[in-house]
mmCIF file of C-alpha atoms and ligand atoms in Angstrom:
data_model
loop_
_atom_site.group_PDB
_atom_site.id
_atom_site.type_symbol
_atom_site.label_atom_id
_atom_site.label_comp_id
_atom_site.label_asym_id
_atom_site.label_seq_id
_atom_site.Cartn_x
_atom_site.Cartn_y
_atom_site.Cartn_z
ATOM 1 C CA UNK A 4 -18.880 3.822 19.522
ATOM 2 C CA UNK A 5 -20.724 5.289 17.091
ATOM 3 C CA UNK A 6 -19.991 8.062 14.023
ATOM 4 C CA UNK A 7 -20.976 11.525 13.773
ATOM 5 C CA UNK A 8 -23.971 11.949 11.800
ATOM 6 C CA UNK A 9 -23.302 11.805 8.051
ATOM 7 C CA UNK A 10 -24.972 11.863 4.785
ATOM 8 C CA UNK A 11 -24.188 8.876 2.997
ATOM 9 C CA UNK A 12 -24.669 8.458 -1.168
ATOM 10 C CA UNK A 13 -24.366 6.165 -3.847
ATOM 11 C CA UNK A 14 -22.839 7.443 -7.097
ATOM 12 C CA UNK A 15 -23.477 5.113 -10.268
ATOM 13 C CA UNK A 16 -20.252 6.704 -11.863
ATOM 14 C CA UNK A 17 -16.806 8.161 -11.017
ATOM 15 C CA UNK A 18 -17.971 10.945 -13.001
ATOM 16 C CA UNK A 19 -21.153 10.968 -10.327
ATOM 17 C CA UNK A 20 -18.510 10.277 -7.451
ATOM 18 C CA UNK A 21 -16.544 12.955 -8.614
ATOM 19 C CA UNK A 22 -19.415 15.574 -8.591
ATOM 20 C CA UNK A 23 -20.081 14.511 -5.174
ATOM 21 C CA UNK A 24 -16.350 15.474 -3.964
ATOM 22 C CA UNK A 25 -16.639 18.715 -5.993
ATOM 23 C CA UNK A 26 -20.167 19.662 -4.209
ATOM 24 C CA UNK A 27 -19.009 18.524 -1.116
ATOM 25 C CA UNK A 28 -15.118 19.223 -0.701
ATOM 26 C CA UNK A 29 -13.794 19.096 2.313
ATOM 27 C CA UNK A 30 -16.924 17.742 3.933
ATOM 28 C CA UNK A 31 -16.869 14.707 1.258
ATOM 29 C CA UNK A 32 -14.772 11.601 2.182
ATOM 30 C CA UNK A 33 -14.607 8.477 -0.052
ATOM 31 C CA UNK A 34 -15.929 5.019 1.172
ATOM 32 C CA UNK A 35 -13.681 2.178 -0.235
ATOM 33 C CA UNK A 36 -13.614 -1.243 1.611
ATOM 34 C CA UNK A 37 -14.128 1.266 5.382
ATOM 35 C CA UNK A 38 -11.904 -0.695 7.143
ATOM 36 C CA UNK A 39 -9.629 2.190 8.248
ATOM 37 C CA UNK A 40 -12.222 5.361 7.309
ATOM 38 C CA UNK A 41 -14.901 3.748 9.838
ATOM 39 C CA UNK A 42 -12.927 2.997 12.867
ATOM 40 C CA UNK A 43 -11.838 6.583 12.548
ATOM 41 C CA UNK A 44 -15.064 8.298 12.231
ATOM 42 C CA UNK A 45 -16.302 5.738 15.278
ATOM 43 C CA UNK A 46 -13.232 7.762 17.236
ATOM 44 C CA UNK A 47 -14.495 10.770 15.791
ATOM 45 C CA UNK A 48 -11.000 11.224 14.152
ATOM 46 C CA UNK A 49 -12.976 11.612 10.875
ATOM 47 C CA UNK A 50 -16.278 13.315 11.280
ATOM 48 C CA UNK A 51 -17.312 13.441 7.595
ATOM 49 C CA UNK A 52 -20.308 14.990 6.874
ATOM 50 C CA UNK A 53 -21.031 13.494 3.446
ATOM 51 C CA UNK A 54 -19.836 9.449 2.414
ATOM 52 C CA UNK A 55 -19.564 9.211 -1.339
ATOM 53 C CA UNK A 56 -19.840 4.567 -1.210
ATOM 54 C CA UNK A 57 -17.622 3.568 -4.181
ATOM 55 C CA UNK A 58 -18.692 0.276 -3.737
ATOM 56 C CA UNK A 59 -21.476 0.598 -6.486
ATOM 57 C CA UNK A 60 -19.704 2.428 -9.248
ATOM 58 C CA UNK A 61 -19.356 -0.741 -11.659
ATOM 59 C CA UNK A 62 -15.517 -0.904 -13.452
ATOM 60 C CA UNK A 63 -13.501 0.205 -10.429
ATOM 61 C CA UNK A 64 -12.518 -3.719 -9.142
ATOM 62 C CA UNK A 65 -10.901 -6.585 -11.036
ATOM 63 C CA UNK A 66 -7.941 -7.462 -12.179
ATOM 64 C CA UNK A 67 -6.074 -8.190 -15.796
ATOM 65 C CA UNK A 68 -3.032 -8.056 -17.805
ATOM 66 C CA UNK A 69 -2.507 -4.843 -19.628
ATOM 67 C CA UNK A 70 0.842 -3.816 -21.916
ATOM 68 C CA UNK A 71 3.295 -5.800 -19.605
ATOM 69 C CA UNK A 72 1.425 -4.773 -16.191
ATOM 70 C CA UNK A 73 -1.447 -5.975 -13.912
ATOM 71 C CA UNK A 74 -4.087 -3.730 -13.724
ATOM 72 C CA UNK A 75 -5.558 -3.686 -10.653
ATOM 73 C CA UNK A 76 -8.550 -1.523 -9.894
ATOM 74 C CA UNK A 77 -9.089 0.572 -7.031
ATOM 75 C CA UNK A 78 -11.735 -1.369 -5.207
ATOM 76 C CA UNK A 79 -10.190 -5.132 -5.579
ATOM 77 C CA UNK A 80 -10.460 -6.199 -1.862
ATOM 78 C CA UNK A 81 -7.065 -7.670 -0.787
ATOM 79 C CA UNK A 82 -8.024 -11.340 -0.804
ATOM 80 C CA UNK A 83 -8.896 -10.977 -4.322
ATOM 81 C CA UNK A 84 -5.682 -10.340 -4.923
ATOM 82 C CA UNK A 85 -4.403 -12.793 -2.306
ATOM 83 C CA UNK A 86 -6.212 -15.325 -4.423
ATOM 84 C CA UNK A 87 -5.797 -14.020 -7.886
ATOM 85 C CA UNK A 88 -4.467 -17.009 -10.159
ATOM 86 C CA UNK A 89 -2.588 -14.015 -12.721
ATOM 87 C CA UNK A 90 -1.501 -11.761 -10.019
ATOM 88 C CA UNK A 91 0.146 -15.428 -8.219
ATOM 89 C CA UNK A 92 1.370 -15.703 -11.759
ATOM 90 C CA UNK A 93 2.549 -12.874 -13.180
ATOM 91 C CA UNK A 94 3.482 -11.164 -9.833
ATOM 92 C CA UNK A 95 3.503 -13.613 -7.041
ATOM 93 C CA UNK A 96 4.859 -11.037 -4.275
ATOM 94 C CA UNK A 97 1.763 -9.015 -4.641
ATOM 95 C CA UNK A 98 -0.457 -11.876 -3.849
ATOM 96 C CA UNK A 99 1.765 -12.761 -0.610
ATOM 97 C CA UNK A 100 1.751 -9.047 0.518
ATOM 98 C CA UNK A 101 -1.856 -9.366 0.295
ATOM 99 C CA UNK A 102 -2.368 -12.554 2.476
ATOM 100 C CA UNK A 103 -0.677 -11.384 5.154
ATOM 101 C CA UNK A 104 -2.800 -8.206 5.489
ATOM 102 C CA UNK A 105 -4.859 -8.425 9.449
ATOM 103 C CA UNK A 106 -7.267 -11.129 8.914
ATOM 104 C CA UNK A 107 -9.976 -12.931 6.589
ATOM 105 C CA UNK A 108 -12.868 -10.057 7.925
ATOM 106 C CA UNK A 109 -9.999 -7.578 6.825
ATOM 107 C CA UNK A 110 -8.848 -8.975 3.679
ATOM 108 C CA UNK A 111 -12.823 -9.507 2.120
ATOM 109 C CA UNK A 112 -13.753 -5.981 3.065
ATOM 110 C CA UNK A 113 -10.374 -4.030 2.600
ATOM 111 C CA UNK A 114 -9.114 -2.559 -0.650
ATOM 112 C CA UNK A 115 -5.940 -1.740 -2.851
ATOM 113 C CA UNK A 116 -7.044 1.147 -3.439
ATOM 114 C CA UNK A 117 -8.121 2.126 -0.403
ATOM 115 C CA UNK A 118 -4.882 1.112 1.475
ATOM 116 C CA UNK A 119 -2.861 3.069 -0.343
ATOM 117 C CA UNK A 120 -5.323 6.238 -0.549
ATOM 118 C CA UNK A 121 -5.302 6.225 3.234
ATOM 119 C CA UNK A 122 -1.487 5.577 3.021
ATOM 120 C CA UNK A 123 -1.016 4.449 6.631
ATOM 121 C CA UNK A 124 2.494 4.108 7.849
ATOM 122 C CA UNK A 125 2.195 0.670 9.011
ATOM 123 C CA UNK A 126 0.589 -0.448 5.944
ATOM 124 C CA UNK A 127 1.819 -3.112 3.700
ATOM 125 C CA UNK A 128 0.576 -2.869 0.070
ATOM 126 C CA UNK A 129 3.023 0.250 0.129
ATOM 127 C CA UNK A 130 6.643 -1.143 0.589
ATOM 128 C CA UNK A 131 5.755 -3.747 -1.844
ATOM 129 C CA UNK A 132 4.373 -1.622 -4.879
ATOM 130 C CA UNK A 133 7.660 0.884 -3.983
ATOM 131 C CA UNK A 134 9.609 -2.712 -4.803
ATOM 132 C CA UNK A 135 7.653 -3.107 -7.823
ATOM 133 C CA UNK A 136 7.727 0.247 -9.466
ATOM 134 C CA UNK A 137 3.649 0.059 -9.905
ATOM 135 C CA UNK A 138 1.827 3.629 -11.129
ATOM 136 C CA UNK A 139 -1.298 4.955 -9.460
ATOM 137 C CA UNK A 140 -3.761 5.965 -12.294
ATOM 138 C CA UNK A 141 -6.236 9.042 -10.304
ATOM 139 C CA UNK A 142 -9.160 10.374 -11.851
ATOM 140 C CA UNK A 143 -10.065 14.126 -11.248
ATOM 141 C CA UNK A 144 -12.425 16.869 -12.589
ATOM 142 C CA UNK A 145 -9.681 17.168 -14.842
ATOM 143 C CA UNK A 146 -9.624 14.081 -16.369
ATOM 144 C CA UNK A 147 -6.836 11.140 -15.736
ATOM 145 C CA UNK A 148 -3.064 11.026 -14.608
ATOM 146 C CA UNK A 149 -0.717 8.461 -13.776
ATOM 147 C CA UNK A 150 1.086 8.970 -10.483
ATOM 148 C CA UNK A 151 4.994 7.097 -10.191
ATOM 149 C CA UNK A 152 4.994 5.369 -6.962
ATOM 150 C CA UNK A 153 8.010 7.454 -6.084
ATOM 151 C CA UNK A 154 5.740 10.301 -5.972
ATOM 152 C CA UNK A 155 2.901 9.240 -4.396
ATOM 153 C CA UNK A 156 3.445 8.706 -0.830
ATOM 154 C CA UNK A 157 4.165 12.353 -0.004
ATOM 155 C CA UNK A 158 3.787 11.969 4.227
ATOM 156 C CA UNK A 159 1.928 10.548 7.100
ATOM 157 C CA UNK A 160 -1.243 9.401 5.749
ATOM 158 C CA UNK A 161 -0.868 12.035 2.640
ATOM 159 C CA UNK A 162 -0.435 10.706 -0.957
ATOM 160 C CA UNK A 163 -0.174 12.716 -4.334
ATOM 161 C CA UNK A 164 -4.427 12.205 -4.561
ATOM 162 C CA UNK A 165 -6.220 15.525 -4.729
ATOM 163 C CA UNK A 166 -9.118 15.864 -2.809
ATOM 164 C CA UNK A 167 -11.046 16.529 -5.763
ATOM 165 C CA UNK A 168 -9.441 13.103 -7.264
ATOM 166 C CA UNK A 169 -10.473 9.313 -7.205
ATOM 167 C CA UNK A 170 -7.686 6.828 -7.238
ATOM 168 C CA UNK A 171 -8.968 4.465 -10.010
ATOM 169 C CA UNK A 172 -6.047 1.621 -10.954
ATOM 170 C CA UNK A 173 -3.478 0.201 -9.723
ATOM 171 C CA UNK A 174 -0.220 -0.175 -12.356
ATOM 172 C CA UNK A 175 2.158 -3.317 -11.545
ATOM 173 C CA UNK A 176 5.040 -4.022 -14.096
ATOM 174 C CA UNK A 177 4.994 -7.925 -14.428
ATOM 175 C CA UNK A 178 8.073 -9.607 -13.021
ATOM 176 C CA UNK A 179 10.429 -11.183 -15.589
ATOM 177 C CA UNK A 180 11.872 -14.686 -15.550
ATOM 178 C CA UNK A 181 14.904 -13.189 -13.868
ATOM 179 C CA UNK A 182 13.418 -11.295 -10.573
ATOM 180 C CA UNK A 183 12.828 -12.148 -7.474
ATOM 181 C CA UNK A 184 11.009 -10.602 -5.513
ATOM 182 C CA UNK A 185 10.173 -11.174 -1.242
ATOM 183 C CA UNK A 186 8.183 -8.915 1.232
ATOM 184 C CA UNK A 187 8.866 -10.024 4.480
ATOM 185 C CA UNK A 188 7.410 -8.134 7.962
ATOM 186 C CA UNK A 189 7.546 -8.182 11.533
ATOM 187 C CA UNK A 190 3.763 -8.124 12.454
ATOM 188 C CA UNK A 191 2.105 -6.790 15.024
ATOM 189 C CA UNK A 192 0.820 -9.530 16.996
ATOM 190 C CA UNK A 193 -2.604 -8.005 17.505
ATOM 191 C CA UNK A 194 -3.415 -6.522 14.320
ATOM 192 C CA UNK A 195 -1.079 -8.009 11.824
ATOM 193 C CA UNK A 196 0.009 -4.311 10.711
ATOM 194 C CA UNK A 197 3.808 -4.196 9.999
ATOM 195 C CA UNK A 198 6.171 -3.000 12.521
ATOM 196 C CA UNK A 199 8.180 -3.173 10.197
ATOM 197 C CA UNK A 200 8.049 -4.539 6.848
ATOM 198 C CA UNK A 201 10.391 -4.701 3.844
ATOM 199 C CA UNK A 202 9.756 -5.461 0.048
ATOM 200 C CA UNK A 203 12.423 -6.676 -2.264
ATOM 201 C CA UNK A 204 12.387 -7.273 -6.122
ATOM 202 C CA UNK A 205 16.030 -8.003 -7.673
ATOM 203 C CA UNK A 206 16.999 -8.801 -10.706
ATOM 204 C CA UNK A 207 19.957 -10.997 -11.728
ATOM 205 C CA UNK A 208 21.984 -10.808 -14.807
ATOM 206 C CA UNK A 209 25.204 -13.073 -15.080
ATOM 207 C CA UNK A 210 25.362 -13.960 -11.746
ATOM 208 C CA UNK A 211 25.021 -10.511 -10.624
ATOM 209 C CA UNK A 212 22.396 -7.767 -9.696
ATOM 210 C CA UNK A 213 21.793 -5.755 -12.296
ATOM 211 C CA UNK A 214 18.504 -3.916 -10.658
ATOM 212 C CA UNK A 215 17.766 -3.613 -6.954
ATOM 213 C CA UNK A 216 14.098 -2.143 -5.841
ATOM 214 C CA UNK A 217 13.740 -2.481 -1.886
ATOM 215 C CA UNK A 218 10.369 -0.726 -0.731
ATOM 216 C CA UNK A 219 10.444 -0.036 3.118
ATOM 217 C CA UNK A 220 7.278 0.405 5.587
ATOM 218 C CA UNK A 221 6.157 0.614 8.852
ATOM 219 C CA UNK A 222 9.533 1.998 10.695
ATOM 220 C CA UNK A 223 8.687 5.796 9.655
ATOM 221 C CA UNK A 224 6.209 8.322 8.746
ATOM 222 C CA UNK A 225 6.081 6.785 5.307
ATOM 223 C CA UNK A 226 6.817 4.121 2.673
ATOM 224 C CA UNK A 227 9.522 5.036 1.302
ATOM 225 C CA UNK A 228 12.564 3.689 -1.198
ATOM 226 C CA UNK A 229 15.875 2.292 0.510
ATOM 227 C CA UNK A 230 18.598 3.854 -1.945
ATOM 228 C CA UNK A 231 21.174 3.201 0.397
ATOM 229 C CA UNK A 232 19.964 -0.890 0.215
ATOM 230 C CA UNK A 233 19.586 -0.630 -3.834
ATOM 231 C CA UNK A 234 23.084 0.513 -4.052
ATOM 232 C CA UNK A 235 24.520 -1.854 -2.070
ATOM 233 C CA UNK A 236 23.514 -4.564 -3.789
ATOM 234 C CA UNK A 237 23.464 -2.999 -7.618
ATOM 235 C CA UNK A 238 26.443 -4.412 -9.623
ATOM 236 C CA UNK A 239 27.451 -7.723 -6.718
ATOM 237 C CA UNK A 240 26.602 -11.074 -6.350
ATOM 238 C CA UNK A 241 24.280 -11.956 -3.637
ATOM 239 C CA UNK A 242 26.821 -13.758 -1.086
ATOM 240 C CA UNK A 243 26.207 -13.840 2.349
ATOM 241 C CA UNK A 244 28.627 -10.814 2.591
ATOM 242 C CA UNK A 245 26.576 -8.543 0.098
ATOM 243 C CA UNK A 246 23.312 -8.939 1.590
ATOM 244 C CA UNK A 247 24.141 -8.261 5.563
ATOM 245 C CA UNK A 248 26.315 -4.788 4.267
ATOM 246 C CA UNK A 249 23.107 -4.139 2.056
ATOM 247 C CA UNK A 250 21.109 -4.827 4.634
ATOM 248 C CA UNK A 251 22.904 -2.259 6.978
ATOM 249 C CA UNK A 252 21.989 0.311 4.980
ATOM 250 C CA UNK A 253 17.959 -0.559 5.587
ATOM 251 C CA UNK A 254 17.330 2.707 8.311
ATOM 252 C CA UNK A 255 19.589 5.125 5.770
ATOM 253 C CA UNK A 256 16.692 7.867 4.666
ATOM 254 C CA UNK A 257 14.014 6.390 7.270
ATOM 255 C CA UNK A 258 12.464 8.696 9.443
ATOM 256 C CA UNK A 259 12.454 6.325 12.127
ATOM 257 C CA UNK A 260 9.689 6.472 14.731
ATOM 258 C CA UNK A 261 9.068 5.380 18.234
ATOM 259 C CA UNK A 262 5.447 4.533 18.989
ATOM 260 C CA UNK A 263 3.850 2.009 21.482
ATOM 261 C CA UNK A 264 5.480 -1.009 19.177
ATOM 262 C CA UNK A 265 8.834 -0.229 19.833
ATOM 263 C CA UNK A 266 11.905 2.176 20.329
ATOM 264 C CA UNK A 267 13.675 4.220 17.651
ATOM 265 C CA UNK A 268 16.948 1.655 18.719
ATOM 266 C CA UNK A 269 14.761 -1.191 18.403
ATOM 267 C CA UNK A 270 12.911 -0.279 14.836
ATOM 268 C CA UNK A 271 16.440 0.587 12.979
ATOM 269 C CA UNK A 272 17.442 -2.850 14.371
ATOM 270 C CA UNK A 273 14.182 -4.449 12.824
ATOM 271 C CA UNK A 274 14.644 -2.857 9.667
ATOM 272 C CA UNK A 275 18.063 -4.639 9.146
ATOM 273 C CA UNK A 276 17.030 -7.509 10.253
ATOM 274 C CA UNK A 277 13.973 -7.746 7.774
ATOM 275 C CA UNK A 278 16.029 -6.411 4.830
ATOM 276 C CA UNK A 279 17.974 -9.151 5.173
ATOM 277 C CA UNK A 280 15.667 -11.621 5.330
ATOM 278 C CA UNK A 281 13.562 -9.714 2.109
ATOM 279 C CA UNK A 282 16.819 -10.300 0.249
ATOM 280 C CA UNK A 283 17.538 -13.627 1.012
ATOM 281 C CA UNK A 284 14.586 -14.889 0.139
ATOM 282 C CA UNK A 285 13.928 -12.892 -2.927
ATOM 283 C CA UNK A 286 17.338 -14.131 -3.947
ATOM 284 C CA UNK A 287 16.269 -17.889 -3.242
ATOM 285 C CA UNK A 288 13.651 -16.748 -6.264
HETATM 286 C C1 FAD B 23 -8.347 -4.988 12.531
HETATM 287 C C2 FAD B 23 -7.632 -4.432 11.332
HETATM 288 C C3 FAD B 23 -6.394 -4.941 10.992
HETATM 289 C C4 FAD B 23 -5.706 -4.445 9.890
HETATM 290 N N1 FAD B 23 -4.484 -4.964 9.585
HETATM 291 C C5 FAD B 23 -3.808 -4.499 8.516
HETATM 292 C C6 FAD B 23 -2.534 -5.037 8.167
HETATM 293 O O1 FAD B 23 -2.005 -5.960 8.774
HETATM 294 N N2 FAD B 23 -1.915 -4.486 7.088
HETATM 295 C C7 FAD B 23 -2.456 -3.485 6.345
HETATM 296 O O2 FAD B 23 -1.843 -3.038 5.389
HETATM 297 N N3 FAD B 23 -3.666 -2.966 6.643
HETATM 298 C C8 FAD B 23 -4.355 -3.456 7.706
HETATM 299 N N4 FAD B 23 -5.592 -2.932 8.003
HETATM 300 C C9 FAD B 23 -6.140 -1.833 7.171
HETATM 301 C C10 FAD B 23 -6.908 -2.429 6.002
HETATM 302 O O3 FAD B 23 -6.019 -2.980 5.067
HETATM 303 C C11 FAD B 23 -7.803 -1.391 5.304
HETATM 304 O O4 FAD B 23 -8.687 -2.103 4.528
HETATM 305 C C12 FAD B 23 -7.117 -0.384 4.423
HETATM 306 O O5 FAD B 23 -6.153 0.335 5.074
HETATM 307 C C13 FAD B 23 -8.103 0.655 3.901
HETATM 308 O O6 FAD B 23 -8.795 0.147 2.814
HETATM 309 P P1 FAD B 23 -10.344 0.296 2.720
HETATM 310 O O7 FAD B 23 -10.714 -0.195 1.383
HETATM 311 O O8 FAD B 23 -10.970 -0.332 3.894
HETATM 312 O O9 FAD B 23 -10.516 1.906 2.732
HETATM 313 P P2 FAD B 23 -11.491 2.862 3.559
HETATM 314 O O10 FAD B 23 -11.359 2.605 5.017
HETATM 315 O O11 FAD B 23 -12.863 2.818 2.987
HETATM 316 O O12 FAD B 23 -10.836 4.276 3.169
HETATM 317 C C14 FAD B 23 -9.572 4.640 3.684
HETATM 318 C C15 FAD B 23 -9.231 6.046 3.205
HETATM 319 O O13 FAD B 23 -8.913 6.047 1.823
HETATM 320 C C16 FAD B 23 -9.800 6.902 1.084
HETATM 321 N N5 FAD B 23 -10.099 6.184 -0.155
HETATM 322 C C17 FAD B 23 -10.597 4.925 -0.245
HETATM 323 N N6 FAD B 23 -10.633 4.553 -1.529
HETATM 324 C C18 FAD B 23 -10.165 5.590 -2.256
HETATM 325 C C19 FAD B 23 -9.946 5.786 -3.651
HETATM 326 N N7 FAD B 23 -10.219 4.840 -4.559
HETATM 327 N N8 FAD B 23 -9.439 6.973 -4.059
HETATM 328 C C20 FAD B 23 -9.132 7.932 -3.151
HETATM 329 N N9 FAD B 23 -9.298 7.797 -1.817
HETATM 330 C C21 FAD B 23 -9.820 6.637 -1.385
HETATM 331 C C22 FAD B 23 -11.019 7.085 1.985
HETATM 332 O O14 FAD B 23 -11.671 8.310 1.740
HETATM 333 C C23 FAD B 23 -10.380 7.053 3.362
HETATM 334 O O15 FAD B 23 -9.841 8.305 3.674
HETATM 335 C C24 FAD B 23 -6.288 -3.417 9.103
HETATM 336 C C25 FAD B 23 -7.558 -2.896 9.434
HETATM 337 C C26 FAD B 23 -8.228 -3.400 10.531
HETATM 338 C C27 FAD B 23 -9.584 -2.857 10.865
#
């Protein structure tokens, strides 16, 4: 299978990168880690006629501690956050969302940034940054703004990034002594993409939960937040009682959809079953 024909350029800058999208519009489509842009232009689902390659604008990857968060640019592949000694140390979830993204080919080409740009609903990065309360910092011909994850993910395969805009950073609060946090997902056994997946971060305060952040993906159209989990568990102490009714309340709010991986039936049961286990384990943290 091959693409449409395309012109394909290098900028230096994301002030050169973001001429390109301004010349170009909607004929202009961002190149990240191409691991979900090129299989679509090979199906001519994306027939781009101009690729502006990030890969060579210097500043957009790596990762460091910034004013209590990670900052993780937009082109850090996912194993370099899989492997990340600070991100396994400040914010170990991220790193195990990471790892368990398709495989090693996947992982060393793929990036943050890119995963959440494209914002596909089987993705995993997303129910795990909903957990974690991370920003999105974008970078337009208007100059920078910081997107709350509860904003971005706005529907299928459509976040809060202009087309004229460059998502440039990443934002992840670090997680205190007292959080846990788990993302646990039912894989697909072929690609590894969730079925359904299910972040949690809680934190604990005298025996009790005194914040609840559950990120949900892969059931819907979307990541989105489980409110109905989060108050379930706000205010109790995680006994084997509090979790299962918490974890009842997984499919409240989720747009659930049928697809060739499973039934409507069969993905609300999924999602209760994997917001169970998120809890659990984050509360073994
Ligand atoms: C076989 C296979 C298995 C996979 N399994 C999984 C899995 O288990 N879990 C999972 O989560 N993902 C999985 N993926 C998807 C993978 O994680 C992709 O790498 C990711 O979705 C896209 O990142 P990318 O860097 O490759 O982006 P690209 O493919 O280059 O771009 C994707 C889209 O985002 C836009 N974009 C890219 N970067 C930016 C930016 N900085 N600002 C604005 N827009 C931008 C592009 O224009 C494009 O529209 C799999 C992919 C493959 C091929």
């Amino acid at each position: 299978m091959y693409p449409a024909q395309f012109d394909y350029h290098t900028p230096g800058t994301v002030k050169e990168a973001l001429d390109l999208l301004g010349k170009y519009k909607d004929d202009a489509k961002l190149l990240a880690g191409g691991h979900s842009l090129l299989p679509a232009m090979k199906f001519r689902l994306a027939r781009p006629a101009h690729l502006v390659d990030l890969r060579k604008v210097p500043g957009l990857a790596g990762i460091k501690e910034e004013g209590g968060s990670l900052v993780i640019g937009a082109m850090t592949t996912h194993w370099a956050v899989e492997s990340s000694p600070l991100v396994k140390a400040k914010c170990p979830v991220l790193a195990q969302t990471a790892a368990q993204i398709g495989d090693p080919m996947v992982r060393n080409m793929g990036t943050i940034g890119g995963s959440l740009s494209h914002a596909d609903p089987a993705a995993d990065y997303p129910a795990t940054i909903i957990a974690l309360n991370a920003e999105m910092v974008v970078e337009g011909p208007k100059g920078k703004r910081t997107i709350k994850v509860d904003d971005f993910f706005k529907s299928l395969m459509t976040t809060a990034v202009g087309p004229d805009e460059i998502l440039t950073e990443v934002r992840v609060p670090v997680c205190g002594a007292n959080v846990g946090c788990a993302y646990m997902k039912f894989p697909h056994p072929a690609s590894r993409f969730a079925v359904v997946g299910v972040a949690a971060a809680l934190t604990v305060e005298g025996g009790k939960v005194s914040k609840a952040s559950i990120g949900i993906t892969g059931a819907g159209t979307k990541a989105v937040r489980a409110k109905g989990v989060e108050a379930a568990l706000l205010g109790k102490a995680l006994d084997a009682a509090t979790i299962q009714a918490a974890a009842e309340k997984a499919p409240d709010g989720v747009d659930v959809q049928a697809d060739l991986q499973g039934s409507v039936e069969y993905k609300t049961h999924l999602l209760k079953v994997f917001a169970k286990r998120a809890i659990e384990a984050a509360a073994k943290k």
